[in-house]
PDB file of C-alpha atoms in Angstrom:
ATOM      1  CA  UNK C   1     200.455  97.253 137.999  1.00 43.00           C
ATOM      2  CA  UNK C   2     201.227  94.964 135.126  1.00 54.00           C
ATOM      3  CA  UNK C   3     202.577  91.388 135.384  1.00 65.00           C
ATOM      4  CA  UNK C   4     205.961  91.212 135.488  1.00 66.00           C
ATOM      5  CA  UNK C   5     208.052  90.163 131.873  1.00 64.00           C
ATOM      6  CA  UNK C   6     210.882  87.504 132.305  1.00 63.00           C
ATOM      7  CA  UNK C   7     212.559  85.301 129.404  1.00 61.00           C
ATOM      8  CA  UNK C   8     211.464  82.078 128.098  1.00 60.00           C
ATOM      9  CA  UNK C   9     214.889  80.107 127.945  1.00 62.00           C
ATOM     10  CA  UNK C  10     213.106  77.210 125.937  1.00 58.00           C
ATOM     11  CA  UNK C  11     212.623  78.542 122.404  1.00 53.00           C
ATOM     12  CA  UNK C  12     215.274  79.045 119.611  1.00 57.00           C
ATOM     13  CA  UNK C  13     215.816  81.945 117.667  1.00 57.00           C
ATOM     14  CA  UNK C  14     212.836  83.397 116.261  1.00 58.00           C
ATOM     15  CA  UNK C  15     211.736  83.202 112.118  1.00 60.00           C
ATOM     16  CA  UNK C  16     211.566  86.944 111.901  1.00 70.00           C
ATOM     17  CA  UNK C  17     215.034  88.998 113.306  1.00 85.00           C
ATOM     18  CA  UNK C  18     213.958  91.529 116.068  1.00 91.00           C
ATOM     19  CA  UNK C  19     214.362  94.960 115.223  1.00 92.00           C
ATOM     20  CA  UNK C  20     216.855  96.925 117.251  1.00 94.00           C
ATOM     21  CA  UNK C  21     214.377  98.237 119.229  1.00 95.00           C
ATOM     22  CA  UNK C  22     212.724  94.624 120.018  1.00 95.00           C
ATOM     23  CA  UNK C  23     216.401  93.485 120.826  1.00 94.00           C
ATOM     24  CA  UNK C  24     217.415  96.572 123.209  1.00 96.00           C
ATOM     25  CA  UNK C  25     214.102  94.928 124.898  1.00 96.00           C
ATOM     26  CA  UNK C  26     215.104  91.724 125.163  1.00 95.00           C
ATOM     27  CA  UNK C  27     218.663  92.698 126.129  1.00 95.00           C
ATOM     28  CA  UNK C  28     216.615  95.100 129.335  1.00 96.00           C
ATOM     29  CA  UNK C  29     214.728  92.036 129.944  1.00 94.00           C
ATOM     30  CA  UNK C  30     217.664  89.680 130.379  1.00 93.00           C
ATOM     31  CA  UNK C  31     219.158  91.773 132.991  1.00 93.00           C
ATOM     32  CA  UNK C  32     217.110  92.104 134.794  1.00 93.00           C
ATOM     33  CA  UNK C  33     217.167  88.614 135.564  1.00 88.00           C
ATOM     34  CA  UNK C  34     214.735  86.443 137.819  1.00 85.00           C
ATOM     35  CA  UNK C  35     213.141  89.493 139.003  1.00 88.00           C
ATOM     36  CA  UNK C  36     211.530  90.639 135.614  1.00 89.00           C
ATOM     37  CA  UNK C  37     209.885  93.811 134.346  1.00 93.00           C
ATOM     38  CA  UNK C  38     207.001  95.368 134.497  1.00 94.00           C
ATOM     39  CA  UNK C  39     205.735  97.213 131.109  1.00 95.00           C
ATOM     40  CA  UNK C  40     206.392 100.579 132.895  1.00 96.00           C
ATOM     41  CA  UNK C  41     209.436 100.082 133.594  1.00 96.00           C
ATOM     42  CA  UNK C  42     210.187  98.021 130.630  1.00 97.00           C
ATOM     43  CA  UNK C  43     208.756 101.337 128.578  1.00 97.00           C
ATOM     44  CA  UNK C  44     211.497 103.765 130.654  1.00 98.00           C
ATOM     45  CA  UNK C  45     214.189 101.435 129.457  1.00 97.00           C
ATOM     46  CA  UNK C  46     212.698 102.325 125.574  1.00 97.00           C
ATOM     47  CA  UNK C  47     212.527 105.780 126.205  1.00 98.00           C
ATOM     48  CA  UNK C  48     216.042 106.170 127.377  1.00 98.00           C
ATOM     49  CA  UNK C  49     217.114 103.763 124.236  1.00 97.00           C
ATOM     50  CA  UNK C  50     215.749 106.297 122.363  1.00 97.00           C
ATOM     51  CA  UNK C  51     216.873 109.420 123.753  1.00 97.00           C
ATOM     52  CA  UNK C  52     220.383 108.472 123.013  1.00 97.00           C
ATOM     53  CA  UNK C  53     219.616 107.262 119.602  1.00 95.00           C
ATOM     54  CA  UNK C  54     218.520 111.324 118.890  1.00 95.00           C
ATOM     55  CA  UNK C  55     215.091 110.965 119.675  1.00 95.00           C
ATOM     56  CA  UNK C  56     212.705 112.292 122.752  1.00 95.00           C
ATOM     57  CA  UNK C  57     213.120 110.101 125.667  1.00 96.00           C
ATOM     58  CA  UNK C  58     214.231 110.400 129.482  1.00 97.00           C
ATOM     59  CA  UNK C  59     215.999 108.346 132.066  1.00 97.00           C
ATOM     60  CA  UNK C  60     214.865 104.860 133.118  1.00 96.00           C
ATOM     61  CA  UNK C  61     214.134 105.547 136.471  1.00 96.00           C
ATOM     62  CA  UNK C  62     211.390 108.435 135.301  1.00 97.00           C
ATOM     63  CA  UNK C  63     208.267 107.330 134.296  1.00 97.00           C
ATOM     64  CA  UNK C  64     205.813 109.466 131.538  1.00 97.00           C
ATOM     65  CA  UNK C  65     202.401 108.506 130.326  1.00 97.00           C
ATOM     66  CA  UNK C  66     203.301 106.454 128.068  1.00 97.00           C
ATOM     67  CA  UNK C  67     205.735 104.410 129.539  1.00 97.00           C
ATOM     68  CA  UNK C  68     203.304 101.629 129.966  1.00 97.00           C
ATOM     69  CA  UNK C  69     202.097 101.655 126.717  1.00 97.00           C
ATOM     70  CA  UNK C  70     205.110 101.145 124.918  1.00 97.00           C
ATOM     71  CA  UNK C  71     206.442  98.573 127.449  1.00 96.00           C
ATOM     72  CA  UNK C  72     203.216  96.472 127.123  1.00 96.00           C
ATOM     73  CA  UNK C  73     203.659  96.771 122.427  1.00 96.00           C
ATOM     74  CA  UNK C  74     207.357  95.638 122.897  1.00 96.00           C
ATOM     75  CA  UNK C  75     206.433  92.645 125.512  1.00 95.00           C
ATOM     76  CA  UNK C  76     203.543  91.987 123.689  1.00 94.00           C
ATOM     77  CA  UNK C  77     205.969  91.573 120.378  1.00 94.00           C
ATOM     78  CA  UNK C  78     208.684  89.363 121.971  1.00 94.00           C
ATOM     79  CA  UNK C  79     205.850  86.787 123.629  1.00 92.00           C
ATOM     80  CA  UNK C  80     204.146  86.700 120.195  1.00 91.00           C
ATOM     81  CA  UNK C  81     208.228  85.627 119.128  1.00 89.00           C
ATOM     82  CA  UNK C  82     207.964  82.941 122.148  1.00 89.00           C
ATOM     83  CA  UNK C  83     211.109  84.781 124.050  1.00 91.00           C
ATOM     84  CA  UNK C  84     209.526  86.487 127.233  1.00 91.00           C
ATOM     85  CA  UNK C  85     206.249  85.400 129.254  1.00 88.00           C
ATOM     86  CA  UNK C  86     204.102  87.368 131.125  1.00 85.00           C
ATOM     87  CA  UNK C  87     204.409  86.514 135.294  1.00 81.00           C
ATOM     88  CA  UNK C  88     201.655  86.419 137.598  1.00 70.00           C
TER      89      UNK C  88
END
């Protein structure tokens, strides 16, 4: 199991804009409050964000092999913006 991914309140808005994808991230990541993410199930949330945006995806709460993957690129992209940290 991954660590889990929460915000980092302290930073302003970052130099480069966040691409829709990085944002839908963010957005999953903020509501999910104090309790975080992990990168699997941060990864779900992208798949589903992409099945209804026409592409291949399923529903959040199923999880695929490459569910981590994709949830550990977009976490690793938002804490190289300063806006999430990695828990524990």
């Amino acid at each position: 199991m991954t660590g889990q991914l929460d915000l980092n309140l302290n930073v302003s808005v970052p130099a480069r804009p966040l691409t829709d994808r990085q944002q839908h991230a963010l957005d999953t990541i903020t509501r999910a409050g104090a309790q975080g993410l992990t990168s699997d199930e941060l990864g779900a949330h992208l798949h589903q964000y992409r099945r209804a945006n026409g592409g291949r995806g399923h529903h959040h709460d199923d999880r695929c092999d490459y569910c981590t993957s994709e949830g550990r690129q977009i976490g690793d992209a938002l804490r190289a913006h300063g806006l999430v940290f990695k828990r524990g």
